[in-house]
Amino acid sequence: MKLFIDSANLKQIKEADALGIADGVTTNPTLVSKEEQDFKSLIQDICAVMGDRPVSAEGISTDTEGMLKEARTLAKWAPNVVVKIPMTADGLKAVRVLSQEEIKTNVTLIFTANQALLAAKAGATYVSPFMGRLDDIDQDGLLVVKDTAAIFENYDIRAEIIAASVRHPLHVSASAKAKAHIATVPPALIHQMIRHPLTEAGIKRFFQDWEKAKQQKDIEIER
Ligand code: G3P
């Protein structure tokens, strides 16, 4: 499973990249609004850090023409830009044209498997079901990921499923088991996934035992 970093913060993206786990980045207008840097140079800087790995950037138009104009501009900023398009009828029309122009798209704000199917049929490169926002309203976000993955498998659909609006470690492992291709993960969640109290207790115990042994024999490691 691929992991994308759900952030527009360059420092956090670089830190996640240093961990060797970042297969791409997703941003959205909310994440970009938290950063001081102007949109274009921010996306270009993130794209440069990621090299040839995909970086999703989103405009704010709601009509097809506006989405197309924004998408063509965003796609020129860097070769690895993927344009995020909202899941609406206008969005689908835009995705269709953009796929003909070989501009990669990530259809966002998906809340049902049917929406994901439509986005894929229109030519989306990625579809992003929002797990956390469904759970927030007492609906099953994981079920949408599972159903989408089953449908895509049944019909050999190429679009990749990005489990998005991921809020806790179980969302990541459950969406991996459900065969999502990708989970896009906020940086803080990566650290929740790394840490385990037994790992920390284990390190402490090894250190203490080593220190005790050092008093009796030479077991230093050259550094
Ligand atoms: O990947 C989409 C994500 O940025 C939205 O997350 O937590 O605002 O629902 P959230």
Tab-separated table of C-alpha atoms and ligand atoms in Angstrom:
chain	number	residue	atom	x	y	z
A	1	MET	CA	0.000	0.000	0.000
A	2	LYS	CA	1.205	3.470	-0.797
A	3	LEU	CA	1.115	6.238	1.790
A	4	PHE	CA	0.643	9.866	0.827
A	5	ILE	CA	1.248	12.727	3.249
A	6	ASP	CA	-1.876	14.814	3.771
A	7	SER	CA	-0.240	18.175	4.426
A	8	ALA	CA	0.796	21.436	2.784
A	9	ASN	CA	3.494	22.089	5.375
A	10	LEU	CA	6.942	21.792	3.780
A	11	LYS	CA	8.742	21.017	7.043
A	12	GLN	CA	6.315	18.207	7.897
A	13	ILE	CA	6.506	16.843	4.352
A	14	LYS	CA	10.321	16.810	4.459
A	15	GLU	CA	10.249	15.070	7.862
A	16	ALA	CA	7.848	12.409	6.565
A	17	ASP	CA	9.962	11.985	3.454
A	18	ALA	CA	13.067	11.397	5.608
A	19	LEU	CA	11.211	8.449	7.180
A	20	GLY	CA	11.153	6.802	3.775
A	21	ILE	CA	7.401	6.298	3.772
A	22	ALA	CA	6.090	9.065	1.504
A	23	ASP	CA	4.805	7.943	-1.883
A	24	GLY	CA	3.129	11.285	-2.596
A	25	VAL	CA	1.417	14.300	-1.047
A	26	THR	CA	-2.156	15.531	-0.982
A	27	THR	CA	-3.142	19.100	-0.175
A	28	ASN	CA	-6.476	20.877	-0.089
A	29	PRO	CA	-7.548	24.532	0.258
A	30	THR	CA	-7.876	24.190	4.050
A	31	LEU	CA	-4.331	22.835	4.414
A	32	VAL	CA	-2.907	25.465	2.010
A	33	SER	CA	-4.705	28.270	3.883
A	34	LYS	CA	-2.692	27.392	7.033
A	35	GLU	CA	0.627	28.129	5.292
A	36	GLU	CA	2.088	31.611	4.780
A	37	GLN	CA	3.760	30.930	1.447
A	38	ASP	CA	1.935	31.812	-1.767
A	39	PHE	CA	0.083	28.912	-3.385
A	40	LYS	CA	2.152	28.536	-6.547
A	41	SER	CA	5.597	28.559	-4.949
A	42	LEU	CA	4.355	26.318	-2.121
A	43	ILE	CA	3.095	23.668	-4.556
A	44	GLN	CA	6.287	23.974	-6.613
A	45	ASP	CA	8.443	23.537	-3.502
A	46	ILE	CA	6.436	20.487	-2.398
A	47	CYS	CA	6.683	19.043	-5.920
A	48	ALA	CA	10.457	19.567	-5.920
A	49	VAL	CA	10.810	17.724	-2.588
A	50	MET	CA	8.733	14.836	-3.926
A	51	GLY	CA	10.630	14.511	-7.217
A	52	ASP	CA	8.500	12.366	-9.510
A	53	ARG	CA	5.993	11.356	-6.822
A	54	PRO	CA	2.465	12.785	-7.197
A	55	VAL	CA	1.333	15.954	-5.387
A	56	SER	CA	-2.383	16.766	-5.378
A	57	ALA	CA	-3.299	20.466	-5.612
A	58	GLU	CA	-6.853	21.785	-5.601
A	59	GLY	CA	-8.495	24.860	-7.088
A	60	ILE	CA	-11.710	26.454	-5.909
A	61	SER	CA	-13.854	26.680	-9.051
A	62	THR	CA	-17.200	24.902	-9.044
A	63	ASP	CA	-18.056	25.195	-12.761
A	64	THR	CA	-16.485	23.028	-15.467
A	65	GLU	CA	-14.877	25.884	-17.388
A	66	GLY	CA	-13.344	27.353	-14.233
A	67	MET	CA	-12.086	23.939	-13.111
A	68	LEU	CA	-10.495	23.344	-16.507
A	69	LYS	CA	-8.732	26.708	-16.497
A	70	GLU	CA	-7.424	26.179	-12.975
A	71	ALA	CA	-6.414	22.591	-13.731
A	72	ARG	CA	-4.409	23.557	-16.810
A	73	THR	CA	-2.623	26.251	-14.796
A	74	LEU	CA	-1.892	23.916	-11.855
A	75	ALA	CA	-0.631	21.198	-14.211
A	76	LYS	CA	1.944	23.621	-15.637
A	77	TRP	CA	3.439	24.367	-12.216
A	78	ALA	CA	5.254	21.022	-11.993
A	79	PRO	CA	5.204	17.728	-13.881
A	80	ASN	CA	4.092	15.760	-10.812
A	81	VAL	CA	1.022	17.896	-10.030
A	82	VAL	CA	-2.259	15.982	-9.809
A	83	VAL	CA	-5.340	18.206	-9.977
A	84	LYS	CA	-7.993	17.659	-7.339
A	85	ILE	CA	-11.521	18.004	-8.666
A	86	PRO	CA	-14.651	17.900	-6.483
A	87	MET	CA	-17.180	15.105	-7.078
A	88	THR	CA	-19.968	16.978	-8.869
A	89	ALA	CA	-21.500	16.794	-12.354
A	90	ASP	CA	-19.345	19.780	-13.381
A	91	GLY	CA	-16.351	18.034	-11.861
A	92	LEU	CA	-16.985	14.856	-13.860
A	93	LYS	CA	-17.180	16.874	-17.090
A	94	ALA	CA	-13.877	18.503	-16.230
A	95	VAL	CA	-12.276	15.128	-15.382
A	96	ARG	CA	-13.351	13.734	-18.747
A	97	VAL	CA	-11.658	16.589	-20.640
A	98	LEU	CA	-8.569	16.555	-18.421
A	99	SER	CA	-8.083	12.806	-18.900
A	100	GLN	CA	-8.171	13.375	-22.667
A	101	GLU	CA	-5.478	16.030	-22.145
A	102	GLU	CA	-3.494	13.541	-20.014
A	103	ILE	CA	-3.727	15.762	-16.954
A	104	LYS	CA	-3.917	13.559	-13.863
A	105	THR	CA	-6.883	14.060	-11.539
A	106	ASN	CA	-7.816	13.135	-7.998
A	107	VAL	CA	-11.584	13.275	-7.530
A	108	THR	CA	-12.153	14.473	-4.009
A	109	LEU	CA	-15.045	14.665	-1.537
A	110	ILE	CA	-16.280	11.173	-2.411
A	111	PHE	CA	-18.750	9.702	0.057
A	112	THR	CA	-20.283	6.714	-1.780
A	113	ALA	CA	-19.001	3.838	-3.899
A	114	ASN	CA	-21.280	5.045	-6.723
A	115	GLN	CA	-19.546	8.440	-6.726
A	116	ALA	CA	-16.200	6.629	-6.931
A	117	LEU	CA	-17.460	4.500	-9.841
A	118	LEU	CA	-18.633	7.596	-11.731
A	119	ALA	CA	-15.340	9.407	-11.120
A	120	ALA	CA	-13.366	6.418	-12.371
A	121	LYS	CA	-15.554	6.102	-15.473
A	122	ALA	CA	-15.041	9.798	-16.242
A	123	GLY	CA	-11.288	9.137	-16.301
A	124	ALA	CA	-10.032	9.998	-12.811
A	125	THR	CA	-6.514	8.886	-11.980
A	126	TYR	CA	-7.375	8.728	-8.269
A	127	VAL	CA	-10.633	8.683	-6.298
A	128	SER	CA	-10.663	9.882	-2.697
A	129	PRO	CA	-13.362	8.529	-0.377
A	130	PHE	CA	-13.392	10.578	2.860
A	131	MET	CA	-13.510	8.066	5.713
A	132	GLY	CA	-13.390	10.360	8.740
A	133	ARG	CA	-16.087	12.743	7.569
A	134	LEU	CA	-18.463	9.799	7.044
A	135	ASP	CA	-17.661	8.403	10.495
A	136	ASP	CA	-18.339	11.911	11.862
A	137	ILE	CA	-21.960	11.652	10.751
A	138	ASP	CA	-22.407	8.086	11.965
A	139	GLN	CA	-21.918	6.460	8.563
A	140	ASP	CA	-19.302	3.818	7.820
A	141	GLY	CA	-16.335	5.357	6.009
A	142	LEU	CA	-14.529	2.019	5.780
A	143	LEU	CA	-17.525	0.405	4.060
A	144	VAL	CA	-17.281	2.950	1.214
A	145	VAL	CA	-13.587	2.092	0.759
A	146	LYS	CA	-14.373	-1.661	0.846
A	147	ASP	CA	-17.265	-1.385	-1.628
A	148	THR	CA	-15.256	0.826	-3.979
A	149	ALA	CA	-12.323	-1.607	-3.923
A	150	ALA	CA	-14.646	-4.559	-4.617
A	151	ILE	CA	-16.296	-2.767	-7.560
A	152	PHE	CA	-12.964	-1.680	-9.038
A	153	GLU	CA	-11.665	-5.247	-8.714
A	154	ASN	CA	-14.813	-6.724	-10.329
A	155	TYR	CA	-14.401	-4.576	-13.421
A	156	ASP	CA	-10.645	-4.186	-13.500
A	157	ILE	CA	-11.000	-0.416	-13.085
A	158	ARG	CA	-7.640	1.330	-13.184
A	159	ALA	CA	-8.307	4.411	-10.975
A	160	GLU	CA	-6.485	4.184	-7.658
A	161	ILE	CA	-8.384	4.503	-4.389
A	162	ILE	CA	-6.974	7.000	-1.893
A	163	ALA	CA	-8.421	6.473	1.588
A	164	ALA	CA	-8.720	10.114	2.682
A	165	SER	CA	-9.901	12.040	5.723
A	166	VAL	CA	-7.958	9.432	7.657
A	167	ARG	CA	-8.031	10.291	11.349
A	168	HIS	CA	-6.497	7.405	13.313
A	169	PRO	CA	-4.190	4.389	12.870
A	170	LEU	CA	-7.071	1.926	12.484
A	171	HIS	CA	-8.289	3.836	9.430
A	172	VAL	CA	-4.932	3.123	7.797
A	173	SER	CA	-4.669	-0.602	8.572
A	174	ALA	CA	-8.372	-1.195	7.867
A	175	SER	CA	-8.238	0.593	4.514
A	176	ALA	CA	-5.101	-1.398	3.643
A	177	LYS	CA	-6.968	-4.636	4.443
A	178	ALA	CA	-9.880	-3.345	2.352
A	179	LYS	CA	-7.461	-3.014	-0.616
A	180	ALA	CA	-7.327	0.761	-0.916
A	181	HIS	CA	-4.268	1.454	-3.064
A	182	ILE	CA	-3.229	4.459	-0.994
A	183	ALA	CA	-4.000	6.111	2.350
A	184	THR	CA	-3.284	9.803	2.689
A	185	VAL	CA	-2.141	10.386	6.221
A	186	PRO	CA	-1.730	13.588	8.268
A	187	PRO	CA	1.823	13.913	9.675
A	188	ALA	CA	0.711	13.618	13.323
A	189	LEU	CA	-0.937	10.305	12.519
A	190	ILE	CA	2.314	8.932	11.105
A	191	HIS	CA	3.842	9.425	14.542
A	192	GLN	CA	0.868	7.686	16.167
A	193	MET	CA	1.494	4.768	13.802
A	194	ILE	CA	5.208	4.666	14.675
A	195	ARG	CA	4.871	4.670	18.450
A	196	HIS	CA	4.025	1.699	20.648
A	197	PRO	CA	4.417	1.649	24.445
A	198	LEU	CA	5.957	-1.843	24.324
A	199	THR	CA	8.561	-0.648	21.815
A	200	GLU	CA	9.475	2.224	24.119
A	201	ALA	CA	9.524	-0.024	27.209
A	202	GLY	CA	11.636	-2.563	25.286
A	203	ILE	CA	14.255	0.033	24.314
A	204	LYS	CA	14.461	1.261	27.922
A	205	ARG	CA	14.926	-2.275	29.248
A	206	PHE	CA	17.642	-3.145	26.692
A	207	PHE	CA	19.474	0.044	27.623
A	208	GLN	CA	19.299	-0.693	31.355
A	209	ASP	CA	20.509	-4.288	30.894
A	210	TRP	CA	23.359	-3.101	28.694
A	211	GLU	CA	24.427	-0.505	31.241
A	212	LYS	CA	24.497	-3.186	33.956
A	213	ALA	CA	26.548	-5.559	31.791
A	214	LYS	CA	29.021	-2.780	30.952
A	215	GLN	CA	30.103	-2.713	34.574
A	216	GLN	CA	31.280	-6.346	34.277
A	217	LYS	CA	32.690	-6.628	30.739
A	218	ASP	CA	33.706	-4.574	27.718
A	219	ILE	CA	30.738	-4.486	25.364
A	220	GLU	CA	31.083	-0.965	23.954
A	221	ILE	CA	30.216	-0.459	20.275
A	222	GLU	CA	32.601	1.793	18.412
A	223	ARG	CA	30.927	4.903	17.031
B	1	G3P	O1	-7.546	13.932	2.577
B	1	G3P	C1	-8.602	14.802	2.842
B	1	G3P	C2	-8.372	15.408	4.156
B	1	G3P	O2	-7.457	16.440	4.045
B	1	G3P	C3	-9.602	15.837	4.844
B	1	G3P	O3	-9.441	15.448	6.134
B	1	G3P	O4	-9.805	15.460	8.519
B	1	G3P	O5	-10.460	17.457	7.142
B	1	G3P	O6	-11.779	15.361	6.998
B	1	G3P	P1	-10.433	15.962	7.264
